[in-house]
Amino acid sequence: MSELAGVYRNGTAGQPVLVLLHSSQSNSGQWRALQTQLQTEYDIIAIDLLGYGQAPAVATGVEPEAFRFSDEIPRVIEALQHHQITQPVTLIGHSYGGALALKLALEQPFVVDRVVLFEPVAFHVLDHQDPARAEIDAIAAQMDQYDAQAATRNFVDYWNEPGYFDALPDKIKRLMVAQASKVAMDFSALMGEPHKLQDYRHVQQPLLLLQGSSTQASAKQVAQQLLHVLPHATTVTLPCGHMGPLTHAALVNQQIIEFLQQTS
């Protein structure tokens, strides 16, 4: 079977399946340490989402403001079909990938039996009058209002700390600037998702929602809203920020592994 660009499999075929979904301005490589730790126990599918890593770009003709998760989901389904995965899967997602995982858990285009989310940025659940929504609306608006470099700087610094982008190696900065147009599409998907907060009460799978103690108000408020409605969710707050799966991978991965062991 030929390889599917930007979809990586490791682990043991026939074992329980993990599907790993990354954040905006990242790629499947952000989960490499977790894959290494779990590859003897699980069949792991790590996916570069559209416009990131080795994945193809969004199809020509899709307007940024019209991009939705429904444009992203076929790639996830294709990845599972490509690797002939038919058994129930565990979804693990961070930020944008976490919001996508939440939608997949609700709609189940394939069978999902467990979910791990690190700060899913499902901004569509926030009321437009909520100060946290206004905060992230301002960041999203800058993707169109500023040039690509300035918009990327503001986006990256928002989720990390002031000056973080400028301190990155030039190669990484150039890559991130080149991906700015996809970040704008990601915001369209996150803001324009048609599901309402109350819809997520139908997510019946065991679910772990991880949070960082030093995160931004927008991510914190999304988590609080989701925890009001998710019927089988537990939450753990860790001493890190929104980018915990990258900056504090060992800490985050330990929580994921414990959840997988408890619910196996």
PDB file of C-alpha atoms in Angstrom:
ATOM      1  CA  MET A   1       0.000   0.000   0.000  1.00  0.00           C
ATOM      2  CA  SER A   2       1.483   3.372  -0.997  1.00  0.00           C
ATOM      3  CA  GLU A   3       1.965   5.988   1.692  1.00  0.00           C
ATOM      4  CA  LEU A   4      -0.508   8.796   2.253  1.00  0.00           C
ATOM      5  CA  ALA A   5       1.392  12.093   2.454  1.00  0.00           C
ATOM      6  CA  GLY A   6       1.544  13.484   5.951  1.00  0.00           C
ATOM      7  CA  VAL A   7       0.006  10.459   7.674  1.00  0.00           C
ATOM      8  CA  TYR A   8       2.350   8.483   9.900  1.00  0.00           C
ATOM      9  CA  ARG A   9       1.771   5.108  11.472  1.00  0.00           C
ATOM     10  CA  ASN A  10       3.807   3.424  14.142  1.00  0.00           C
ATOM     11  CA  GLY A  11       3.074   0.857  16.781  1.00  0.00           C
ATOM     12  CA  THR A  12       1.571  -2.579  16.395  1.00  0.00           C
ATOM     13  CA  ALA A  13      -1.198  -3.397  13.928  1.00  0.00           C
ATOM     14  CA  GLY A  14      -4.132  -5.052  15.649  1.00  0.00           C
ATOM     15  CA  GLN A  15      -3.526  -3.174  18.904  1.00  0.00           C
ATOM     16  CA  PRO A  16      -5.889  -0.434  20.192  1.00  0.00           C
ATOM     17  CA  VAL A  17      -5.750   2.574  17.871  1.00  0.00           C
ATOM     18  CA  LEU A  18      -4.785   6.143  18.778  1.00  0.00           C
ATOM     19  CA  VAL A  19      -5.438   9.004  16.325  1.00  0.00           C
ATOM     20  CA  LEU A  20      -3.320  12.089  17.035  1.00  0.00           C
ATOM     21  CA  LEU A  21      -4.422  15.574  15.910  1.00  0.00           C
ATOM     22  CA  HIS A  22      -2.134  18.594  16.281  1.00  0.00           C
ATOM     23  CA  SER A  23      -2.617  22.308  16.879  1.00  0.00           C
ATOM     24  CA  SER A  24      -2.531  25.173  14.387  1.00  0.00           C
ATOM     25  CA  GLN A  25       0.978  26.218  13.270  1.00  0.00           C
ATOM     26  CA  SER A  26       2.231  22.727  14.061  1.00  0.00           C
ATOM     27  CA  ASN A  27       2.241  19.221  12.578  1.00  0.00           C
ATOM     28  CA  SER A  28       1.976  15.603  13.663  1.00  0.00           C
ATOM     29  CA  GLY A  29       5.566  15.698  14.896  1.00  0.00           C
ATOM     30  CA  GLN A  30       4.409  17.469  18.041  1.00  0.00           C
ATOM     31  CA  TRP A  31       3.279  14.047  19.308  1.00  0.00           C
ATOM     32  CA  ARG A  32       6.567  12.232  18.575  1.00  0.00           C
ATOM     33  CA  ALA A  33       7.464  11.651  22.235  1.00  0.00           C
ATOM     34  CA  LEU A  34       4.013  10.236  22.963  1.00  0.00           C
ATOM     35  CA  GLN A  35       4.282   7.933  19.953  1.00  0.00           C
ATOM     36  CA  THR A  36       7.648   6.662  21.158  1.00  0.00           C
ATOM     37  CA  GLN A  37       6.271   5.933  24.616  1.00  0.00           C
ATOM     38  CA  LEU A  38       3.185   4.080  23.390  1.00  0.00           C
ATOM     39  CA  GLN A  39       4.304   2.351  20.206  1.00  0.00           C
ATOM     40  CA  THR A  40       4.603  -1.089  21.804  1.00  0.00           C
ATOM     41  CA  GLU A  41       1.038  -0.968  23.150  1.00  0.00           C
ATOM     42  CA  TYR A  42      -0.918   0.882  20.483  1.00  0.00           C
ATOM     43  CA  ASP A  43      -1.404   1.226  16.759  1.00  0.00           C
ATOM     44  CA  ILE A  44      -0.830   4.960  16.305  1.00  0.00           C
ATOM     45  CA  ILE A  45      -1.978   7.155  13.409  1.00  0.00           C
ATOM     46  CA  ALA A  46      -0.547  10.697  13.512  1.00  0.00           C
ATOM     47  CA  ILE A  47      -2.017  13.044  10.915  1.00  0.00           C
ATOM     48  CA  ASP A  48      -0.713  16.291   9.431  1.00  0.00           C
ATOM     49  CA  LEU A  49      -3.858  18.376   9.029  1.00  0.00           C
ATOM     50  CA  LEU A  50      -4.464  20.287   5.813  1.00  0.00           C
ATOM     51  CA  GLY A  51      -1.839  22.932   5.114  1.00  0.00           C
ATOM     52  CA  TYR A  52       0.646  21.660   7.700  1.00  0.00           C
ATOM     53  CA  GLY A  53       3.638  19.341   7.583  1.00  0.00           C
ATOM     54  CA  GLN A  54       3.494  17.075   4.545  1.00  0.00           C
ATOM     55  CA  ALA A  55      -0.275  17.359   4.100  1.00  0.00           C
ATOM     56  CA  PRO A  56      -1.702  18.950   0.952  1.00  0.00           C
ATOM     57  CA  ALA A  57      -2.966  22.504   1.019  1.00  0.00           C
ATOM     58  CA  VAL A  58      -6.660  23.288   1.252  1.00  0.00           C
ATOM     59  CA  ALA A  59      -8.344  22.720  -2.103  1.00  0.00           C
ATOM     60  CA  THR A  60      -8.141  25.590  -4.561  1.00  0.00           C
ATOM     61  CA  GLY A  61     -11.300  27.652  -4.597  1.00  0.00           C
ATOM     62  CA  VAL A  62     -12.158  27.301  -0.910  1.00  0.00           C
ATOM     63  CA  GLU A  63     -12.508  30.818   0.447  1.00  0.00           C
ATOM     64  CA  PRO A  64     -10.785  31.305   3.832  1.00  0.00           C
ATOM     65  CA  GLU A  65     -13.946  32.564   5.507  1.00  0.00           C
ATOM     66  CA  ALA A  66     -15.902  29.540   4.232  1.00  0.00           C
ATOM     67  CA  PHE A  67     -13.475  26.877   5.482  1.00  0.00           C
ATOM     68  CA  ARG A  68     -15.030  24.503   8.020  1.00  0.00           C
ATOM     69  CA  PHE A  69     -14.150  21.320   9.885  1.00  0.00           C
ATOM     70  CA  SER A  70     -16.239  19.528   7.271  1.00  0.00           C
ATOM     71  CA  ASP A  71     -13.371  20.319   4.868  1.00  0.00           C
ATOM     72  CA  GLU A  72     -10.827  18.842   7.307  1.00  0.00           C
ATOM     73  CA  ILE A  73     -12.643  15.640   8.306  1.00  0.00           C
ATOM     74  CA  PRO A  74     -12.349  13.752   4.975  1.00  0.00           C
ATOM     75  CA  ARG A  75      -8.566  13.677   5.405  1.00  0.00           C
ATOM     76  CA  VAL A  76      -8.905  12.029   8.818  1.00  0.00           C
ATOM     77  CA  ILE A  77     -11.333   9.469   7.413  1.00  0.00           C
ATOM     78  CA  GLU A  78      -9.011   8.845   4.456  1.00  0.00           C
ATOM     79  CA  ALA A  79      -6.095   8.245   6.824  1.00  0.00           C
ATOM     80  CA  LEU A  80      -8.000   5.542   8.692  1.00  0.00           C
ATOM     81  CA  GLN A  81      -9.256   3.939   5.498  1.00  0.00           C
ATOM     82  CA  HIS A  82      -5.770   4.027   4.002  1.00  0.00           C
ATOM     83  CA  HIS A  83      -4.437   2.050   6.942  1.00  0.00           C
ATOM     84  CA  GLN A  84      -7.500  -0.211   7.019  1.00  0.00           C
ATOM     85  CA  ILE A  85      -8.481   0.833  10.531  1.00  0.00           C
ATOM     86  CA  THR A  86     -11.962  -0.477  11.276  1.00  0.00           C
ATOM     87  CA  GLN A  87     -11.953  -0.850  15.079  1.00  0.00           C
ATOM     88  CA  PRO A  88     -12.938   1.924  17.529  1.00  0.00           C
ATOM     89  CA  VAL A  89     -10.265   4.590  18.043  1.00  0.00           C
ATOM     90  CA  THR A  90      -9.078   6.930  20.761  1.00  0.00           C
ATOM     91  CA  LEU A  91      -8.807  10.545  19.638  1.00  0.00           C
ATOM     92  CA  ILE A  92      -6.067  12.741  21.121  1.00  0.00           C
ATOM     93  CA  GLY A  93      -6.127  16.391  20.084  1.00  0.00           C
ATOM     94  CA  HIS A  94      -4.517  19.681  21.060  1.00  0.00           C
ATOM     95  CA  SER A  95      -5.992  23.156  20.512  1.00  0.00           C
ATOM     96  CA  TYR A  96      -7.334  23.230  16.913  1.00  0.00           C
ATOM     97  CA  GLY A  97      -6.860  19.464  16.749  1.00  0.00           C
ATOM     98  CA  GLY A  98      -8.728  19.173  20.038  1.00  0.00           C
ATOM     99  CA  ALA A  99     -11.728  21.070  18.699  1.00  0.00           C
ATOM    100  CA  LEU A 100     -11.677  18.831  15.619  1.00  0.00           C
ATOM    101  CA  ALA A 101     -11.495  15.741  17.848  1.00  0.00           C
ATOM    102  CA  LEU A 102     -14.505  16.990  19.804  1.00  0.00           C
ATOM    103  CA  LYS A 103     -16.563  17.282  16.625  1.00  0.00           C
ATOM    104  CA  LEU A 104     -15.462  13.815  15.506  1.00  0.00           C
ATOM    105  CA  ALA A 105     -16.424  12.360  18.882  1.00  0.00           C
ATOM    106  CA  LEU A 106     -19.880  13.881  18.558  1.00  0.00           C
ATOM    107  CA  GLU A 107     -20.552  12.998  14.914  1.00  0.00           C
ATOM    108  CA  GLN A 108     -18.631   9.683  14.805  1.00  0.00           C
ATOM    109  CA  PRO A 109     -17.947   9.243  11.075  1.00  0.00           C
ATOM    110  CA  PHE A 110     -15.958   6.327  12.495  1.00  0.00           C
ATOM    111  CA  VAL A 111     -16.356   4.770  15.941  1.00  0.00           C
ATOM    112  CA  VAL A 112     -14.682   6.749  18.719  1.00  0.00           C
ATOM    113  CA  ASP A 113     -14.466   5.123  22.147  1.00  0.00           C
ATOM    114  CA  ARG A 114     -12.266   7.561  24.133  1.00  0.00           C
ATOM    115  CA  VAL A 115     -11.152  11.170  23.813  1.00  0.00           C
ATOM    116  CA  VAL A 116      -8.227  13.187  25.197  1.00  0.00           C
ATOM    117  CA  LEU A 117      -8.274  16.945  24.666  1.00  0.00           C
ATOM    118  CA  PHE A 118      -5.656  19.488  25.623  1.00  0.00           C
ATOM    119  CA  GLU A 119      -7.392  22.888  25.614  1.00  0.00           C
ATOM    120  CA  PRO A 120      -9.686  22.386  22.612  1.00  0.00           C
ATOM    121  CA  VAL A 121     -10.211  25.870  21.196  1.00  0.00           C
ATOM    122  CA  ALA A 122     -13.860  25.381  20.242  1.00  0.00           C
ATOM    123  CA  PHE A 123     -14.462  29.122  20.238  1.00  0.00           C
ATOM    124  CA  HIS A 124     -17.931  28.716  18.734  1.00  0.00           C
ATOM    125  CA  VAL A 125     -19.233  27.706  22.188  1.00  0.00           C
ATOM    126  CA  LEU A 126     -18.445  31.165  23.592  1.00  0.00           C
ATOM    127  CA  ASP A 127     -21.124  33.824  23.703  1.00  0.00           C
ATOM    128  CA  HIS A 128     -20.290  36.810  21.522  1.00  0.00           C
ATOM    129  CA  GLN A 129     -20.662  39.062  24.569  1.00  0.00           C
ATOM    130  CA  ASP A 130     -18.109  37.082  26.561  1.00  0.00           C
ATOM    131  CA  PRO A 131     -14.864  39.064  27.097  1.00  0.00           C
ATOM    132  CA  ALA A 132     -12.927  35.876  26.343  1.00  0.00           C
ATOM    133  CA  ARG A 133     -14.643  35.671  22.951  1.00  0.00           C
ATOM    134  CA  ALA A 134     -13.829  39.309  22.243  1.00  0.00           C
ATOM    135  CA  GLU A 135     -10.193  38.592  23.110  1.00  0.00           C
ATOM    136  CA  ILE A 136      -9.838  35.777  20.601  1.00  0.00           C
ATOM    137  CA  ASP A 137     -11.964  37.574  17.990  1.00  0.00           C
ATOM    138  CA  ALA A 138      -9.329  40.332  18.039  1.00  0.00           C
ATOM    139  CA  ILE A 139      -6.512  37.815  17.428  1.00  0.00           C
ATOM    140  CA  ALA A 140      -8.484  36.187  14.603  1.00  0.00           C
ATOM    141  CA  ALA A 141      -9.219  39.556  12.965  1.00  0.00           C
ATOM    142  CA  GLN A 142      -5.512  40.363  12.837  1.00  0.00           C
ATOM    143  CA  MET A 143      -4.931  37.420  10.478  1.00  0.00           C
ATOM    144  CA  ASP A 144      -6.656  39.527   7.803  1.00  0.00           C
ATOM    145  CA  GLN A 145      -5.825  43.026   8.988  1.00  0.00           C
ATOM    146  CA  TYR A 146      -2.038  42.634   9.279  1.00  0.00           C
ATOM    147  CA  ASP A 147       0.602  41.351   6.886  1.00  0.00           C
ATOM    148  CA  ALA A 148       1.462  37.669   7.274  1.00  0.00           C
ATOM    149  CA  GLN A 149       4.536  38.216   9.445  1.00  0.00           C
ATOM    150  CA  ALA A 150       2.879  40.611  11.870  1.00  0.00           C
ATOM    151  CA  ALA A 151      -0.234  38.430  12.102  1.00  0.00           C
ATOM    152  CA  THR A 152       1.869  35.342  12.752  1.00  0.00           C
ATOM    153  CA  ARG A 153       3.915  37.141  15.402  1.00  0.00           C
ATOM    154  CA  ASN A 154       0.758  38.184  17.254  1.00  0.00           C
ATOM    155  CA  PHE A 155      -0.768  34.708  16.978  1.00  0.00           C
ATOM    156  CA  VAL A 156       2.330  32.866  18.191  1.00  0.00           C
ATOM    157  CA  ASP A 157       3.040  35.336  20.985  1.00  0.00           C
ATOM    158  CA  TYR A 158      -0.583  35.188  22.170  1.00  0.00           C
ATOM    159  CA  TRP A 159      -0.325  31.447  22.771  1.00  0.00           C
ATOM    160  CA  ASN A 160       3.195  31.609  24.190  1.00  0.00           C
ATOM    161  CA  GLU A 161       4.596  34.907  25.502  1.00  0.00           C
ATOM    162  CA  PRO A 162       5.629  38.291  24.100  1.00  0.00           C
ATOM    163  CA  GLY A 163       8.801  38.011  22.035  1.00  0.00           C
ATOM    164  CA  TYR A 164       8.474  34.252  21.513  1.00  0.00           C
ATOM    165  CA  PHE A 165       8.098  34.478  17.723  1.00  0.00           C
ATOM    166  CA  ASP A 166      11.050  36.830  17.217  1.00  0.00           C
ATOM    167  CA  ALA A 167      13.291  34.494  19.237  1.00  0.00           C
ATOM    168  CA  LEU A 168      12.589  31.521  16.957  1.00  0.00           C
ATOM    169  CA  PRO A 169      15.121  30.400  14.322  1.00  0.00           C
ATOM    170  CA  ASP A 170      14.620  32.139  10.975  1.00  0.00           C
ATOM    171  CA  LYS A 171      13.736  28.858   9.239  1.00  0.00           C
ATOM    172  CA  ILE A 172      10.841  28.237  11.628  1.00  0.00           C
ATOM    173  CA  LYS A 173       9.650  31.835  11.384  1.00  0.00           C
ATOM    174  CA  ARG A 174       9.538  31.607   7.583  1.00  0.00           C
ATOM    175  CA  LEU A 175       7.568  28.374   7.753  1.00  0.00           C
ATOM    176  CA  MET A 176       5.060  29.850  10.187  1.00  0.00           C
ATOM    177  CA  VAL A 177       4.588  32.971   8.080  1.00  0.00           C
ATOM    178  CA  ALA A 178       3.967  30.761   5.043  1.00  0.00           C
ATOM    179  CA  GLN A 179       1.247  28.958   7.024  1.00  0.00           C
ATOM    180  CA  ALA A 180      -0.561  32.150   8.091  1.00  0.00           C
ATOM    181  CA  SER A 181      -3.279  31.701   5.477  1.00  0.00           C
ATOM    182  CA  LYS A 182      -4.158  28.280   6.924  1.00  0.00           C
ATOM    183  CA  VAL A 183      -4.303  29.739  10.428  1.00  0.00           C
ATOM    184  CA  ALA A 184      -6.928  32.185   9.129  1.00  0.00           C
ATOM    185  CA  MET A 185      -8.885  29.206   7.788  1.00  0.00           C
ATOM    186  CA  ASP A 186      -8.521  27.418  11.112  1.00  0.00           C
ATOM    187  CA  PHE A 187     -10.131  30.393  12.825  1.00  0.00           C
ATOM    188  CA  SER A 188     -12.986  30.263  10.317  1.00  0.00           C
ATOM    189  CA  ALA A 189     -13.575  26.620  11.184  1.00  0.00           C
ATOM    190  CA  LEU A 190     -13.390  27.259  14.931  1.00  0.00           C
ATOM    191  CA  MET A 191     -15.697  30.289  14.868  1.00  0.00           C
ATOM    192  CA  GLY A 192     -18.065  28.969  12.214  1.00  0.00           C
ATOM    193  CA  GLU A 193     -18.669  25.450  13.517  1.00  0.00           C
ATOM    194  CA  PRO A 194     -22.468  24.950  13.478  1.00  0.00           C
ATOM    195  CA  HIS A 195     -22.666  22.800  16.618  1.00  0.00           C
ATOM    196  CA  LYS A 196     -23.834  24.613  19.743  1.00  0.00           C
ATOM    197  CA  LEU A 197     -22.530  24.166  23.261  1.00  0.00           C
ATOM    198  CA  GLN A 198     -25.504  22.037  24.274  1.00  0.00           C
ATOM    199  CA  ASP A 199     -24.868  19.633  21.388  1.00  0.00           C
ATOM    200  CA  TYR A 200     -21.773  18.370  23.158  1.00  0.00           C
ATOM    201  CA  ARG A 201     -23.890  16.837  25.920  1.00  0.00           C
ATOM    202  CA  HIS A 202     -24.293  13.975  23.437  1.00  0.00           C
ATOM    203  CA  VAL A 203     -20.578  13.121  23.586  1.00  0.00           C
ATOM    204  CA  GLN A 204     -20.880   9.885  25.520  1.00  0.00           C
ATOM    205  CA  GLN A 205     -17.281   8.666  25.458  1.00  0.00           C
ATOM    206  CA  PRO A 206     -14.958   8.821  28.479  1.00  0.00           C
ATOM    207  CA  LEU A 207     -13.114  12.104  27.991  1.00  0.00           C
ATOM    208  CA  LEU A 208     -10.064  13.686  29.588  1.00  0.00           C
ATOM    209  CA  LEU A 209      -9.814  17.471  29.253  1.00  0.00           C
ATOM    210  CA  LEU A 210      -6.352  18.744  30.122  1.00  0.00           C
ATOM    211  CA  GLN A 211      -5.713  22.415  30.843  1.00  0.00           C
ATOM    212  CA  GLY A 212      -2.716  24.608  31.536  1.00  0.00           C
ATOM    213  CA  SER A 213      -2.715  26.819  34.614  1.00  0.00           C
ATOM    214  CA  SER A 214      -1.018  29.635  32.661  1.00  0.00           C
ATOM    215  CA  THR A 215      -3.243  29.601  29.602  1.00  0.00           C
ATOM    216  CA  GLN A 216      -5.149  32.418  27.927  1.00  0.00           C
ATOM    217  CA  ALA A 217      -8.675  33.445  28.960  1.00  0.00           C
ATOM    218  CA  SER A 218     -10.173  32.280  25.656  1.00  0.00           C
ATOM    219  CA  ALA A 219      -8.951  28.690  26.066  1.00  0.00           C
ATOM    220  CA  LYS A 220      -9.838  28.637  29.763  1.00  0.00           C
ATOM    221  CA  GLN A 221     -13.394  29.820  29.123  1.00  0.00           C
ATOM    222  CA  VAL A 222     -13.946  27.250  26.369  1.00  0.00           C
ATOM    223  CA  ALA A 223     -12.879  24.498  28.757  1.00  0.00           C
ATOM    224  CA  GLN A 224     -15.180  25.779  31.500  1.00  0.00           C
ATOM    225  CA  GLN A 225     -18.137  25.880  29.138  1.00  0.00           C
ATOM    226  CA  LEU A 226     -17.488  22.385  27.795  1.00  0.00           C
ATOM    227  CA  LEU A 227     -17.159  20.919  31.287  1.00  0.00           C
ATOM    228  CA  HIS A 228     -20.689  22.134  32.032  1.00  0.00           C
ATOM    229  CA  VAL A 229     -22.132  19.883  29.319  1.00  0.00           C
ATOM    230  CA  LEU A 230     -19.787  16.954  28.632  1.00  0.00           C
ATOM    231  CA  PRO A 231     -21.369  14.082  30.575  1.00  0.00           C
ATOM    232  CA  HIS A 232     -18.337  11.853  31.085  1.00  0.00           C
ATOM    233  CA  ALA A 233     -15.467  14.328  31.292  1.00  0.00           C
ATOM    234  CA  THR A 234     -12.737  14.610  33.868  1.00  0.00           C
ATOM    235  CA  THR A 235     -10.260  17.462  33.916  1.00  0.00           C
ATOM    236  CA  VAL A 236      -6.721  17.964  35.112  1.00  0.00           C
ATOM    237  CA  THR A 237      -4.925  21.315  35.265  1.00  0.00           C
ATOM    238  CA  LEU A 238      -1.169  21.187  34.777  1.00  0.00           C
ATOM    239  CA  PRO A 239       1.530  23.801  35.542  1.00  0.00           C
ATOM    240  CA  CYS A 240       2.034  24.938  31.946  1.00  0.00           C
ATOM    241  CA  GLY A 241       0.491  27.116  29.267  1.00  0.00           C
ATOM    242  CA  HIS A 242      -1.586  26.447  26.177  1.00  0.00           C
ATOM    243  CA  MET A 243       1.365  24.911  24.371  1.00  0.00           C
ATOM    244  CA  GLY A 244       1.888  22.322  27.095  1.00  0.00           C
ATOM    245  CA  PRO A 245       1.984  19.323  24.715  1.00  0.00           C
ATOM    246  CA  LEU A 246       5.149  20.843  23.241  1.00  0.00           C
ATOM    247  CA  THR A 247       6.686  22.751  26.160  1.00  0.00           C
ATOM    248  CA  HIS A 248       5.845  20.193  28.865  1.00  0.00           C
ATOM    249  CA  ALA A 249       5.456  17.017  26.842  1.00  0.00           C
ATOM    250  CA  ALA A 250       6.535  14.648  29.625  1.00  0.00           C
ATOM    251  CA  LEU A 251       3.989  16.126  32.030  1.00  0.00           C
ATOM    252  CA  VAL A 252       1.143  16.065  29.506  1.00  0.00           C
ATOM    253  CA  ASN A 253       1.982  12.625  28.161  1.00  0.00           C
ATOM    254  CA  GLN A 254       1.970  11.111  31.639  1.00  0.00           C
ATOM    255  CA  GLN A 255      -1.606  12.285  32.136  1.00  0.00           C
ATOM    256  CA  ILE A 256      -2.605  10.848  28.772  1.00  0.00           C
ATOM    257  CA  ILE A 257      -1.000   7.501  29.556  1.00  0.00           C
ATOM    258  CA  GLU A 258      -2.684   7.299  32.960  1.00  0.00           C
ATOM    259  CA  PHE A 259      -6.082   8.005  31.380  1.00  0.00           C
ATOM    260  CA  LEU A 260      -5.536   5.339  28.736  1.00  0.00           C
ATOM    261  CA  GLN A 261      -4.593   2.820  31.429  1.00  0.00           C
ATOM    262  CA  GLN A 262      -7.604   3.695  33.575  1.00  0.00           C
ATOM    263  CA  THR A 263     -10.108   3.391  30.718  1.00  0.00           C
ATOM    264  CA  SER A 264      -8.640   0.350  28.951  1.00  0.00           C
TER     265      SER A 264
END
